[in-house]
PDB file of C-alpha atoms and ligand atoms in Angstrom:
ATOM      1  CA  MET A  64       0.000   0.000   0.000  1.00 79.00           C
ATOM      2  CA  THR A  65       1.337   3.431  -0.916  1.00 94.00           C
ATOM      3  CA  ARG A  66       0.641   5.903   1.866  1.00 96.00           C
ATOM      4  CA  GLN A  67      -1.090   9.047   0.729  1.00 98.00           C
ATOM      5  CA  ALA A  68      -0.462  12.449   2.273  1.00 98.00           C
ATOM      6  CA  TYR A  69      -2.708  15.480   2.066  1.00 98.00           C
ATOM      7  CA  VAL A  70      -0.819  18.680   1.269  1.00 97.00           C
ATOM      8  CA  ASP A  71      -2.685  21.931   0.721  1.00 88.00           C
ATOM      9  CA  GLY A  72      -5.719  20.672  -1.064  1.00 95.00           C
ATOM     10  CA  ARG A  73      -4.661  17.400  -2.628  1.00 97.00           C
ATOM     11  CA  PHE A  74      -3.711  13.852  -1.830  1.00 98.00           C
ATOM     12  CA  LEU A  75      -0.529  12.406  -3.266  1.00 97.00           C
ATOM     13  CA  PRO A  76       1.867   9.528  -2.558  1.00 98.00           C
ATOM     14  CA  ILE A  77       3.861  10.395   0.552  1.00 97.00           C
ATOM     15  CA  ALA A  78       7.187  10.127  -1.301  1.00 96.00           C
ATOM     16  CA  LYS A  79       6.004  12.889  -3.627  1.00 97.00           C
ATOM     17  CA  ALA A  80       4.561  15.126  -0.906  1.00 97.00           C
ATOM     18  CA  ARG A  81       6.512  18.379  -0.477  1.00 96.00           C
ATOM     19  CA  VAL A  82       6.246  21.646   1.417  1.00 96.00           C
ATOM     20  CA  ALA A  83       7.887  24.916   0.412  1.00 97.00           C
ATOM     21  CA  VAL A  84      11.268  25.856   1.898  1.00 98.00           C
ATOM     22  CA  GLU A  85       9.799  29.163   3.022  1.00 98.00           C
ATOM     23  CA  ASP A  86       6.968  27.564   4.920  1.00 98.00           C
ATOM     24  CA  ARG A  87       6.948  29.237   8.333  1.00 98.00           C
ATOM     25  CA  GLY A  88       6.552  25.852   9.977  1.00 98.00           C
ATOM     26  CA  TYR A  89       9.926  24.856   8.541  1.00 98.00           C
ATOM     27  CA  GLN A  90      11.679  28.146   9.304  1.00 98.00           C
ATOM     28  CA  PHE A  91      10.091  29.211  12.603  1.00 98.00           C
ATOM     29  CA  ALA A  92       8.068  26.247  13.927  1.00 98.00           C
ATOM     30  CA  ASP A  93       5.204  28.711  13.447  1.00 98.00           C
ATOM     31  CA  GLY A  94       2.365  26.215  13.529  1.00 98.00           C
ATOM     32  CA  VAL A  95       0.272  23.762  15.495  1.00 99.00           C
ATOM     33  CA  TYR A  96      -0.626  20.103  15.204  1.00 99.00           C
ATOM     34  CA  GLU A  97      -2.871  17.282  16.342  1.00 99.00           C
ATOM     35  CA  VAL A  98      -2.319  13.537  16.644  1.00 98.00           C
ATOM     36  CA  ILE A  99      -5.581  11.604  16.330  1.00 98.00           C
ATOM     37  CA  LYS A 100      -5.974   7.887  16.847  1.00 98.00           C
ATOM     38  CA  ALA A 101      -8.225   5.855  14.552  1.00 98.00           C
ATOM     39  CA  VAL A 102      -9.395   2.271  14.833  1.00 97.00           C
ATOM     40  CA  ALA A 103     -10.798   0.549  11.734  1.00 95.00           C
ATOM     41  CA  GLY A 104     -10.958   3.884   9.924  1.00 96.00           C
ATOM     42  CA  GLU A 105     -12.971   5.611  12.656  1.00 97.00           C
ATOM     43  CA  PRO A 106     -11.199   8.570  14.297  1.00 98.00           C
ATOM     44  CA  CYS A 107     -11.379   8.636  18.107  1.00 98.00           C
ATOM     45  CA  ASP A 108     -12.582  11.815  19.780  1.00 98.00           C
ATOM     46  CA  LEU A 109     -12.271  13.766  16.535  1.00 98.00           C
ATOM     47  CA  ASP A 110     -14.476  16.586  17.830  1.00 98.00           C
ATOM     48  CA  ARG A 111     -12.267  17.100  20.878  1.00 98.00           C
ATOM     49  CA  HIS A 112      -9.123  17.132  18.732  1.00 98.00           C
ATOM     50  CA  LEU A 113     -10.604  19.642  16.298  1.00 98.00           C
ATOM     51  CA  ALA A 114     -11.819  21.847  19.152  1.00 98.00           C
ATOM     52  CA  ARG A 115      -8.293  21.882  20.589  1.00 98.00           C
ATOM     53  CA  LEU A 116      -6.861  22.616  17.134  1.00 98.00           C
ATOM     54  CA  GLU A 117      -9.173  25.620  16.840  1.00 98.00           C
ATOM     55  CA  ARG A 118      -8.045  26.861  20.266  1.00 98.00           C
ATOM     56  CA  SER A 119      -4.354  26.432  19.375  1.00 98.00           C
ATOM     57  CA  LEU A 120      -4.827  28.292  16.082  1.00 98.00           C
ATOM     58  CA  ALA A 121      -6.757  31.105  17.734  1.00 98.00           C
ATOM     59  CA  ALA A 122      -4.088  31.482  20.436  1.00 98.00           C
ATOM     60  CA  LEU A 123      -1.443  32.010  17.728  1.00 98.00           C
ATOM     61  CA  ARG A 124      -3.740  34.057  15.448  1.00 98.00           C
ATOM     62  CA  ILE A 125      -3.328  31.590  12.594  1.00 98.00           C
ATOM     63  CA  PRO A 126      -6.508  31.494  10.457  1.00 98.00           C
ATOM     64  CA  VAL A 127      -8.283  28.145  10.201  1.00 98.00           C
ATOM     65  CA  PRO A 128      -7.388  26.532   6.853  1.00 98.00           C
ATOM     66  CA  MET A 129     -11.031  25.440   6.396  1.00 98.00           C
ATOM     67  CA  SER A 130     -14.127  24.983   8.527  1.00 98.00           C
ATOM     68  CA  MET A 131     -13.941  22.263  11.173  1.00 98.00           C
ATOM     69  CA  PRO A 132     -16.692  20.140   9.513  1.00 98.00           C
ATOM     70  CA  ALA A 133     -14.721  20.325   6.232  1.00 98.00           C
ATOM     71  CA  LEU A 134     -11.537  19.383   8.076  1.00 98.00           C
ATOM     72  CA  ALA A 135     -13.301  16.405   9.648  1.00 98.00           C
ATOM     73  CA  LEU A 136     -14.210  15.229   6.135  1.00 98.00           C
ATOM     74  CA  VAL A 137     -10.589  15.547   4.970  1.00 98.00           C
ATOM     75  CA  VAL A 138      -9.407  13.540   8.011  1.00 98.00           C
ATOM     76  CA  ARG A 139     -11.915  10.804   7.147  1.00 98.00           C
ATOM     77  CA  GLU A 140     -10.824  10.871   3.513  1.00 98.00           C
ATOM     78  CA  ALA A 141      -7.174  10.550   4.613  1.00 98.00           C
ATOM     79  CA  LEU A 142      -8.129   7.497   6.648  1.00 98.00           C
ATOM     80  CA  ALA A 143     -10.067   5.997   3.748  1.00 98.00           C
ATOM     81  CA  ARG A 144      -7.029   6.414   1.477  1.00 98.00           C
ATOM     82  CA  ASN A 145      -4.715   4.843   4.072  1.00 98.00           C
ATOM     83  CA  PRO A 146      -6.566   1.756   5.277  1.00 97.00           C
ATOM     84  CA  ILE A 147      -4.552   0.900   8.389  1.00 96.00           C
ATOM     85  CA  ARG A 148      -6.484  -0.847  11.150  1.00 95.00           C
ATOM     86  CA  LYS A 149      -4.852   0.958  14.078  1.00 96.00           C
ATOM     87  CA  ALA A 150      -3.689   4.299  12.778  1.00 98.00           C
ATOM     88  CA  ILE A 151      -2.714   7.752  13.849  1.00 98.00           C
ATOM     89  CA  VAL A 152      -3.498  10.825  11.849  1.00 98.00           C
ATOM     90  CA  TYR A 153      -0.929  13.617  12.033  1.00 98.00           C
ATOM     91  CA  LEU A 154      -2.439  16.987  11.171  1.00 98.00           C
ATOM     92  CA  GLN A 155      -0.331  20.137  10.991  1.00 98.00           C
ATOM     93  CA  VAL A 156      -1.299  23.716  10.229  1.00 98.00           C
ATOM     94  CA  THR A 157       1.335  26.410   9.809  1.00 98.00           C
ATOM     95  CA  ARG A 158       0.992  30.127   9.197  1.00 98.00           C
ATOM     96  CA  GLY A 159       1.894  29.516   5.559  1.00 98.00           C
ATOM     97  CA  VAL A 160       4.593  30.356   3.041  1.00 98.00           C
ATOM     98  CA  ALA A 161       6.253  33.791   2.997  1.00 98.00           C
ATOM     99  CA  PRO A 162       9.760  35.313   2.711  1.00 97.00           C
ATOM    100  CA  ARG A 163      11.446  34.870   6.079  1.00 98.00           C
ATOM    101  CA  ASN A 164      10.498  37.661   8.474  1.00 98.00           C
ATOM    102  CA  HIS A 165       9.658  37.339  12.157  1.00 98.00           C
ATOM    103  CA  LEU A 166       6.533  39.468  11.685  1.00 98.00           C
ATOM    104  CA  PHE A 167       3.339  37.733  10.625  1.00 98.00           C
ATOM    105  CA  PRO A 168       2.999  37.868   6.818  1.00 98.00           C
ATOM    106  CA  ARG A 169       0.032  39.911   5.669  1.00 94.00           C
ATOM    107  CA  ASP A 170      -1.316  37.664   2.938  1.00 91.00           C
ATOM    108  CA  ALA A 171      -0.058  34.126   3.587  1.00 90.00           C
ATOM    109  CA  ARG A 172      -2.602  31.314   3.574  1.00 97.00           C
ATOM    110  CA  PRO A 173      -2.228  28.691   6.298  1.00 98.00           C
ATOM    111  CA  SER A 174      -0.658  25.422   5.108  1.00 98.00           C
ATOM    112  CA  LEU A 175      -2.336  22.140   5.993  1.00 98.00           C
ATOM    113  CA  VAL A 176      -0.612  18.757   5.922  1.00 98.00           C
ATOM    114  CA  ILE A 177      -2.174  15.450   6.967  1.00 98.00           C
ATOM    115  CA  THR A 178      -0.427  12.084   7.104  1.00 98.00           C
ATOM    116  CA  VAL A 179      -1.586   8.691   8.375  1.00 98.00           C
ATOM    117  CA  ARG A 180       0.529   5.864   9.688  1.00 98.00           C
ATOM    118  CA  ARG A 181       0.392   2.748  11.819  1.00 97.00           C
ATOM    119  CA  ALA A 182      -0.206   3.606  15.466  1.00 97.00           C
ATOM    120  CA  PRO A 183       2.919   3.197  17.613  1.00 94.00           C
ATOM    121  CA  PHE A 184       0.989   1.857  20.597  1.00 96.00           C
ATOM    122  CA  PRO A 185       2.948   0.517  23.572  1.00 96.00           C
ATOM    123  CA  SER A 186       3.771  -3.179  23.555  1.00 95.00           C
ATOM    124  CA  ASP A 187       1.594  -5.668  25.460  1.00 94.00           C
ATOM    125  CA  ARG A 188       4.459  -6.028  27.881  1.00 96.00           C
ATOM    126  CA  GLU A 189       4.698  -2.298  28.582  1.00 97.00           C
ATOM    127  CA  ARG A 190       0.958  -2.149  29.141  1.00 96.00           C
ATOM    128  CA  ALA A 191       0.986  -5.156  31.427  1.00 96.00           C
ATOM    129  CA  GLU A 192       4.122  -4.412  33.415  1.00 97.00           C
ATOM    130  CA  GLY A 193       4.447  -0.648  33.262  1.00 98.00           C
ATOM    131  CA  VAL A 194       7.310   1.608  32.240  1.00 98.00           C
ATOM    132  CA  ALA A 195      10.035   3.743  33.787  1.00 98.00           C
ATOM    133  CA  VAL A 196      10.134   7.543  33.616  1.00 98.00           C
ATOM    134  CA  LEU A 197      13.013   9.942  34.190  1.00 99.00           C
ATOM    135  CA  SER A 198      12.415  13.259  35.946  1.00 99.00           C
ATOM    136  CA  LEU A 199      13.941  16.292  34.249  1.00 99.00           C
ATOM    137  CA  PRO A 200      13.562  20.070  34.613  1.00 98.00           C
ATOM    138  CA  ASP A 201      10.662  21.509  32.631  1.00 98.00           C
ATOM    139  CA  ARG A 202      12.490  23.840  30.250  1.00 98.00           C
ATOM    140  CA  ARG A 203       9.542  24.647  27.970  1.00 98.00           C
ATOM    141  CA  TRP A 204       7.890  27.989  27.317  1.00 98.00           C
ATOM    142  CA  GLY A 205       4.957  29.487  29.206  1.00 98.00           C
ATOM    143  CA  ARG A 206       2.161  28.384  26.824  1.00 98.00           C
ATOM    144  CA  CYS A 207       2.294  24.602  26.935  1.00 98.00           C
ATOM    145  CA  ASP A 208      -1.500  24.583  26.516  1.00 98.00           C
ATOM    146  CA  ILE A 209      -0.985  25.434  22.818  1.00 98.00           C
ATOM    147  CA  LYS A 210      -0.212  22.321  20.782  1.00 99.00           C
ATOM    148  CA  SER A 211       2.664  24.033  19.021  1.00 98.00           C
ATOM    149  CA  ILE A 212       5.003  22.216  16.618  1.00 98.00           C
ATOM    150  CA  SER A 213       7.871  23.939  18.436  1.00 98.00           C
ATOM    151  CA  LEU A 214       8.877  20.895  20.474  1.00 98.00           C
ATOM    152  CA  LEU A 215      12.623  21.181  20.950  1.00 98.00           C
ATOM    153  CA  ALA A 216      12.549  21.113  24.761  1.00 98.00           C
ATOM    154  CA  ASN A 217      10.205  18.112  24.618  1.00 98.00           C
ATOM    155  CA  LEU A 218      12.487  16.278  22.177  1.00 98.00           C
ATOM    156  CA  LEU A 219      15.580  16.886  24.279  1.00 98.00           C
ATOM    157  CA  ALA A 220      13.817  15.583  27.379  1.00 98.00           C
ATOM    158  CA  LYS A 221      12.441  12.504  25.642  1.00 98.00           C
ATOM    159  CA  GLN A 222      15.835  11.716  24.128  1.00 98.00           C
ATOM    160  CA  GLU A 223      17.560  12.048  27.499  1.00 98.00           C
ATOM    161  CA  ALA A 224      14.947   9.774  29.064  1.00 98.00           C
ATOM    162  CA  ALA A 225      15.373   7.176  26.309  1.00 98.00           C
ATOM    163  CA  GLU A 226      19.154   7.247  26.693  1.00 98.00           C
ATOM    164  CA  ALA A 227      18.625   6.548  30.401  1.00 98.00           C
ATOM    165  CA  GLY A 228      16.483   3.519  29.506  1.00 98.00           C
ATOM    166  CA  CYS A 229      13.165   5.253  30.283  1.00 98.00           C
ATOM    167  CA  ARG A 230       9.976   5.382  28.221  1.00 98.00           C
ATOM    168  CA  GLU A 231       9.143   8.990  29.036  1.00 98.00           C
ATOM    169  CA  ALA A 232      10.466  12.101  30.788  1.00 99.00           C
ATOM    170  CA  TRP A 233       8.406  13.604  33.601  1.00 99.00           C
ATOM    171  CA  LEU A 234       8.962  17.342  33.604  1.00 99.00           C
ATOM    172  CA  VAL A 235       9.378  19.081  36.941  1.00 99.00           C
ATOM    173  CA  ASP A 236       8.813  22.809  37.527  1.00 98.00           C
ATOM    174  CA  GLU A 237      10.900  25.133  39.694  1.00 98.00           C
ATOM    175  CA  ALA A 238       8.794  24.232  42.771  1.00 98.00           C
ATOM    176  CA  GLY A 239       9.484  20.502  42.386  1.00 98.00           C
ATOM    177  CA  ARG A 240       6.064  19.694  40.904  1.00 98.00           C
ATOM    178  CA  VAL A 241       5.492  17.341  37.994  1.00 99.00           C
ATOM    179  CA  THR A 242       3.754  19.240  35.195  1.00 99.00           C
ATOM    180  CA  GLU A 243       3.423  16.473  32.575  1.00 99.00           C
ATOM    181  CA  GLY A 244       5.488  14.198  30.354  1.00 99.00           C
ATOM    182  CA  SER A 245       7.393  15.262  27.244  1.00 99.00           C
ATOM    183  CA  ALA A 246       4.499  13.928  25.149  1.00 98.00           C
ATOM    184  CA  SER A 247       1.908  12.741  27.665  1.00 99.00           C
ATOM    185  CA  ASN A 248       0.004  13.756  30.803  1.00 99.00           C
ATOM    186  CA  ALA A 249       1.071  12.496  34.246  1.00 99.00           C
ATOM    187  CA  TYR A 250      -1.040  11.120  37.116  1.00 99.00           C
ATOM    188  CA  ILE A 251      -0.675   9.531  40.518  1.00 99.00           C
ATOM    189  CA  VAL A 252      -3.087   7.717  42.816  1.00 98.00           C
ATOM    190  CA  ASP A 253      -2.579   8.895  46.404  1.00 98.00           C
ATOM    191  CA  SER A 254      -2.823   6.888  49.617  1.00 97.00           C
ATOM    192  CA  GLU A 255      -6.573   7.676  49.815  1.00 98.00           C
ATOM    193  CA  GLY A 256      -7.155   6.270  46.320  1.00 98.00           C
ATOM    194  CA  ARG A 257      -7.672   9.707  44.770  1.00 98.00           C
ATOM    195  CA  LEU A 258      -6.574  10.327  41.215  1.00 99.00           C
ATOM    196  CA  VAL A 259      -4.300  13.382  41.154  1.00 99.00           C
ATOM    197  CA  THR A 260      -3.155  15.249  38.038  1.00 99.00           C
ATOM    198  CA  HIS A 261      -1.883  18.746  37.231  1.00 99.00           C
ATOM    199  CA  PRO A 262      -4.734  21.217  36.585  1.00 98.00           C
ATOM    200  CA  LEU A 263      -5.329  22.687  33.150  1.00 98.00           C
ATOM    201  CA  GLY A 264      -3.559  25.966  32.450  1.00 98.00           C
ATOM    202  CA  PRO A 265      -0.505  27.269  30.599  1.00 98.00           C
ATOM    203  CA  ARG A 266       1.895  24.733  32.164  1.00 98.00           C
ATOM    204  CA  ILE A 267       0.419  21.635  30.514  1.00 98.00           C
ATOM    205  CA  LEU A 268      -1.227  20.500  27.309  1.00 99.00           C
ATOM    206  CA  GLY A 269      -4.863  19.665  27.971  1.00 98.00           C
ATOM    207  CA  GLY A 270      -4.703  16.122  26.631  1.00 99.00           C
ATOM    208  CA  VAL A 271      -7.737  14.712  24.845  1.00 98.00           C
ATOM    209  CA  THR A 272      -6.960  11.416  26.582  1.00 98.00           C
ATOM    210  CA  ARG A 273      -6.727  13.295  29.897  1.00 99.00           C
ATOM    211  CA  SER A 274     -10.226  14.722  29.407  1.00 98.00           C
ATOM    212  CA  VAL A 275     -11.591  11.244  28.651  1.00 98.00           C
ATOM    213  CA  ILE A 276      -9.774   9.597  31.566  1.00 98.00           C
ATOM    214  CA  LEU A 277     -11.061  12.149  34.064  1.00 98.00           C
ATOM    215  CA  GLU A 278     -14.603  11.534  32.812  1.00 98.00           C
ATOM    216  CA  LEU A 279     -14.183   7.761  33.008  1.00 98.00           C
ATOM    217  CA  ALA A 280     -12.712   8.032  36.512  1.00 98.00           C
ATOM    218  CA  ARG A 281     -15.574  10.193  37.782  1.00 98.00           C
ATOM    219  CA  GLU A 282     -18.140   7.855  36.202  1.00 98.00           C
ATOM    220  CA  ALA A 283     -16.422   4.937  37.947  1.00 98.00           C
ATOM    221  CA  GLY A 284     -16.687   6.713  41.313  1.00 98.00           C
ATOM    222  CA  ILE A 285     -12.972   7.505  41.560  1.00 98.00           C
ATOM    223  CA  GLU A 286     -12.340  10.858  43.207  1.00 98.00           C
ATOM    224  CA  VAL A 287     -10.391  13.195  40.918  1.00 98.00           C
ATOM    225  CA  VAL A 288      -8.220  15.996  42.271  1.00 99.00           C
ATOM    226  CA  GLU A 289      -6.760  18.411  39.738  1.00 99.00           C
ATOM    227  CA  ARG A 290      -3.779  19.837  41.595  1.00 98.00           C
ATOM    228  CA  PRO A 291      -0.045  19.742  41.032  1.00 98.00           C
ATOM    229  CA  PHE A 292       1.799  16.893  42.761  1.00 98.00           C
ATOM    230  CA  THR A 293       5.476  16.926  43.628  1.00 98.00           C
ATOM    231  CA  LEU A 294       8.096  14.515  42.360  1.00 98.00           C
ATOM    232  CA  THR A 295       8.547  13.289  45.941  1.00 98.00           C
ATOM    233  CA  GLU A 296       4.816  12.575  46.194  1.00 98.00           C
ATOM    234  CA  ALA A 297       4.954  10.701  42.902  1.00 98.00           C
ATOM    235  CA  LYS A 298       7.787   8.493  44.109  1.00 98.00           C
ATOM    236  CA  GLU A 299       5.799   7.663  47.236  1.00 98.00           C
ATOM    237  CA  ALA A 300       2.452   7.277  45.471  1.00 98.00           C
ATOM    238  CA  ARG A 301       0.327   4.172  45.524  1.00 98.00           C
ATOM    239  CA  GLU A 302       0.173   4.211  41.725  1.00 98.00           C
ATOM    240  CA  ALA A 303       1.388   6.314  38.823  1.00 98.00           C
ATOM    241  CA  PHE A 304       0.559   6.360  35.140  1.00 99.00           C
ATOM    242  CA  LEU A 305       0.647   8.472  32.002  1.00 99.00           C
ATOM    243  CA  THR A 306      -1.760   8.983  29.117  1.00 98.00           C
ATOM    244  CA  SER A 307      -1.689  10.159  25.525  1.00 98.00           C
ATOM    245  CA  THR A 308      -3.392   9.412  22.240  1.00 98.00           C
ATOM    246  CA  THR A 309      -0.584   7.039  21.293  1.00 97.00           C
ATOM    247  CA  SER A 310       0.484   5.760  24.749  1.00 98.00           C
ATOM    248  CA  LEU A 311      -3.127   5.078  25.849  1.00 98.00           C
ATOM    249  CA  VAL A 312      -3.087   4.515  29.638  1.00 98.00           C
ATOM    250  CA  LEU A 313       0.415   3.378  30.524  1.00 98.00           C
ATOM    251  CA  PRO A 314       1.328   2.343  34.077  1.00 98.00           C
ATOM    252  CA  VAL A 315       4.474   3.977  35.488  1.00 98.00           C
ATOM    253  CA  THR A 316       6.245   1.545  37.780  1.00 98.00           C
ATOM    254  CA  ARG A 317       9.576   3.310  38.178  1.00 98.00           C
ATOM    255  CA  ILE A 318      10.444   6.992  38.586  1.00 98.00           C
ATOM    256  CA  ASP A 319      14.203   7.622  38.347  1.00 98.00           C
ATOM    257  CA  ASP A 320      15.731   4.939  40.551  1.00 97.00           C
ATOM    258  CA  ARG A 321      12.658   4.572  42.721  1.00 98.00           C
ATOM    259  CA  VAL A 322      10.183   1.715  42.215  1.00 98.00           C
ATOM    260  CA  VAL A 323       6.560   2.893  42.553  1.00 98.00           C
ATOM    261  CA  ALA A 324       4.730   0.924  45.279  1.00 98.00           C
ATOM    262  CA  ASN A 325       5.411  -2.797  44.685  1.00 97.00           C
ATOM    263  CA  GLY A 326       6.614  -2.251  41.121  1.00 98.00           C
ATOM    264  CA  MET A 327       3.422  -3.547  39.499  1.00 98.00           C
ATOM    265  CA  PRO A 328       0.637  -1.536  37.835  1.00 98.00           C
ATOM    266  CA  GLY A 329      -1.952  -0.608  40.449  1.00 98.00           C
ATOM    267  CA  GLY A 330      -5.660  -1.466  40.498  1.00 98.00           C
ATOM    268  CA  THR A 331      -6.967   2.007  39.641  1.00 98.00           C
ATOM    269  CA  THR A 332      -4.545   2.291  36.728  1.00 98.00           C
ATOM    270  CA  ARG A 333      -5.563  -1.110  35.389  1.00 98.00           C
ATOM    271  CA  ARG A 334      -9.219  -0.277  35.752  1.00 98.00           C
ATOM    272  CA  LEU A 335      -8.860   3.003  33.869  1.00 98.00           C
ATOM    273  CA  ALA A 336      -6.695   1.315  31.218  1.00 98.00           C
ATOM    274  CA  ARG A 337      -9.418  -1.270  30.702  1.00 97.00           C
ATOM    275  CA  LEU A 338     -12.205   1.302  30.546  1.00 98.00           C
ATOM    276  CA  TYR A 339     -10.211   3.404  28.089  1.00 98.00           C
ATOM    277  CA  ALA A 340      -9.341   0.357  25.955  1.00 96.00           C
ATOM    278  CA  GLU A 341     -12.983  -0.712  25.827  1.00 95.00           C
ATOM    279  CA  ARG A 342     -14.081   2.752  24.845  1.00 95.00           C
ATOM    280  CA  SER A 343     -11.454   3.027  22.111  1.00 93.00           C
ATOM    281  CA  GLY A 344     -11.843  -0.478  20.690  1.00 89.00           C
ATOM    282  CA  ILE A 345      -8.230  -1.373  21.418  1.00 87.00           C
ATOM    283  CA  PRO A 346      -7.429  -4.722  23.037  1.00 72.00           C
ATOM    284  CA  GLU A 347      -6.106  -4.591  26.567  1.00 61.00           C
ATOM    285  CA  ALA A 348      -3.219  -6.986  27.054  1.00 48.00           C
ATOM    286  CA  ALA A 349      -3.293  -7.054  30.826  1.00 38.00           C
ATOM    287  CA  THR A 350      -6.927  -8.079  31.062  1.00 38.00           C
ATOM    288  CA  GLY A 351      -7.042 -10.293  28.006  1.00 38.00           C
ATOM    289  CA  LEU A 352      -9.862  -8.238  26.508  1.00 38.00           C
ATOM    290  CA  ARG A 353     -10.556  -9.297  22.953  1.00 38.00           C
ATOM    291  CA  GLU A 354     -10.346  -6.726  20.216  1.00 38.00           C
ATOM    292  CA  ARG A 355     -13.741  -5.236  19.554  1.00 37.00           C
ATOM    293  CA  ARG A 356     -15.213  -2.548  17.408  1.00 37.00           C
ATOM    294  CA  SER A 357     -16.746  -0.555  20.229  1.00 37.00           C
ATOM    295  CA  ILE A 358     -15.786   2.580  18.415  1.00 36.00           C
ATOM    296  CA  ALA A 359     -19.098   4.361  18.384  1.00 34.00           C
ATOM    297  CA  SER A 360     -18.532   5.604  21.913  1.00 42.00           C
ATOM    298  CA  CYS A 361     -15.194   7.198  21.191  1.00 43.00           C
ATOM    299  CA  ARG A 362     -16.549   9.838  18.839  1.00 42.00           C
ATOM    300  CA  GLY A 363     -17.525  12.378  21.466  1.00 38.00           C
TER     301      GLY A 363
HETATM  302  N1  LIG B 522       1.462  14.137  22.373  1.00 87.60           N
HETATM  303  N2  LIG B 522       1.245  16.579  26.810  1.00 87.60           N
HETATM  304  C1  LIG B 522       2.084  16.739  25.765  1.00 87.60           C
HETATM  305  C2  LIG B 522       3.250  17.657  25.917  1.00 87.60           C
HETATM  306  C3  LIG B 522       1.847  16.057  24.564  1.00 87.60           C
HETATM  307  O1  LIG B 522       2.659  16.237  23.519  1.00 87.60           O
HETATM  308  C4  LIG B 522       0.728  15.172  24.475  1.00 87.60           C
HETATM  309  C5  LIG B 522       0.406  14.429  23.216  1.00 87.60           C
HETATM  310  C6  LIG B 522      -0.102  15.031  25.594  1.00 87.60           C
HETATM  311  C7  LIG B 522      -1.318  14.149  25.575  1.00 87.60           C
HETATM  312  O2  LIG B 522      -2.316  14.675  24.732  1.00 87.60           O
HETATM  313  P1  LIG B 522      -3.379  13.726  24.024  1.00 87.60           P
HETATM  314  O3  LIG B 522      -4.002  12.899  25.095  1.00 87.60           O
HETATM  315  O4  LIG B 522      -4.329  14.675  23.402  1.00 87.60           O
HETATM  316  O5  LIG B 522      -2.623  12.881  23.028  1.00 87.60           O
HETATM  317  C8  LIG B 522       0.180  15.762  26.739  1.00 87.60           C
HETATM  318  C9  LIG B 522       1.186  13.617  21.061  1.00 87.60           C
HETATM  319  C10 LIG B 522       0.560  12.276  21.067  1.00 87.60           C
HETATM  320  C11 LIG B 522       2.439  13.708  20.219  1.00 87.60           C
HETATM  321  O6  LIG B 522       3.072  14.754  20.271  1.00 87.60           O
HETATM  322  O7  LIG B 522       2.768  12.775  19.485  1.00 87.60           O
END
């Protein structure tokens, strides 16, 4: 199968897809993006992703490239042209093409690129046994709520974590509090069984998965507390986990050189992982759930 990319109004084989050298995304990282999961051609939580895209664009004063209903159709068309059972859609909008100048160009049109590829979900083993994270200083800018393509601080952190044998970096602010991961949101379960995660605001990206997980937790009667937690608290927590579109719900069983609790994924984490897997139509290794097409519920 030849993968097809969408570039500014047309689909073409990915090897032939090109953007201009003066695209402001290329020269300034002047753009935003979304990563959307799809199972059997059906995008998960598309409305939430498009709503966040609109917010990111508005925050940077980049015009929308087309209406959100039209964009939803293009995403579905991209999935139809790239029939991959478990896929992720990468969607990027930049301020457009213009001679290099820090000031916003007056007449550039936003550029839109969409690609689809196989979803890099965690392995069954990672989902069943959990992963290690490395704590690092949060060196990002003050608007982490915008899903900007300017990700250098995130890349450096993730690379450092990987070189230390860890799946993710947990970023720690100047007060010793965990904000989020380099590409995921961070959670702990405290000694009272409460689910604790950093509140929304400029220090974190409001994850689509985060919004779903908090809903699922509340529906399941789990108390949710949106407050920052410290790295020390995390190391002493009963459970820890991370979430993202591509990582799903991933237990964290080691933070730096400290094993979390008994080193196995905790009950609340496993429960939320199962609920999220059921909702998304993705098999859950740890519970032996069979793959199902329960995708209708993940549209919201
Ligand atoms: N990353 N925080 C950061 C910094 C992220 O980059 C992401 C997602 C998340 C989780 O957001 P969501 O649940 O909407 O995926 C939190 C994507 C997957 C990426 O950059 O590939």
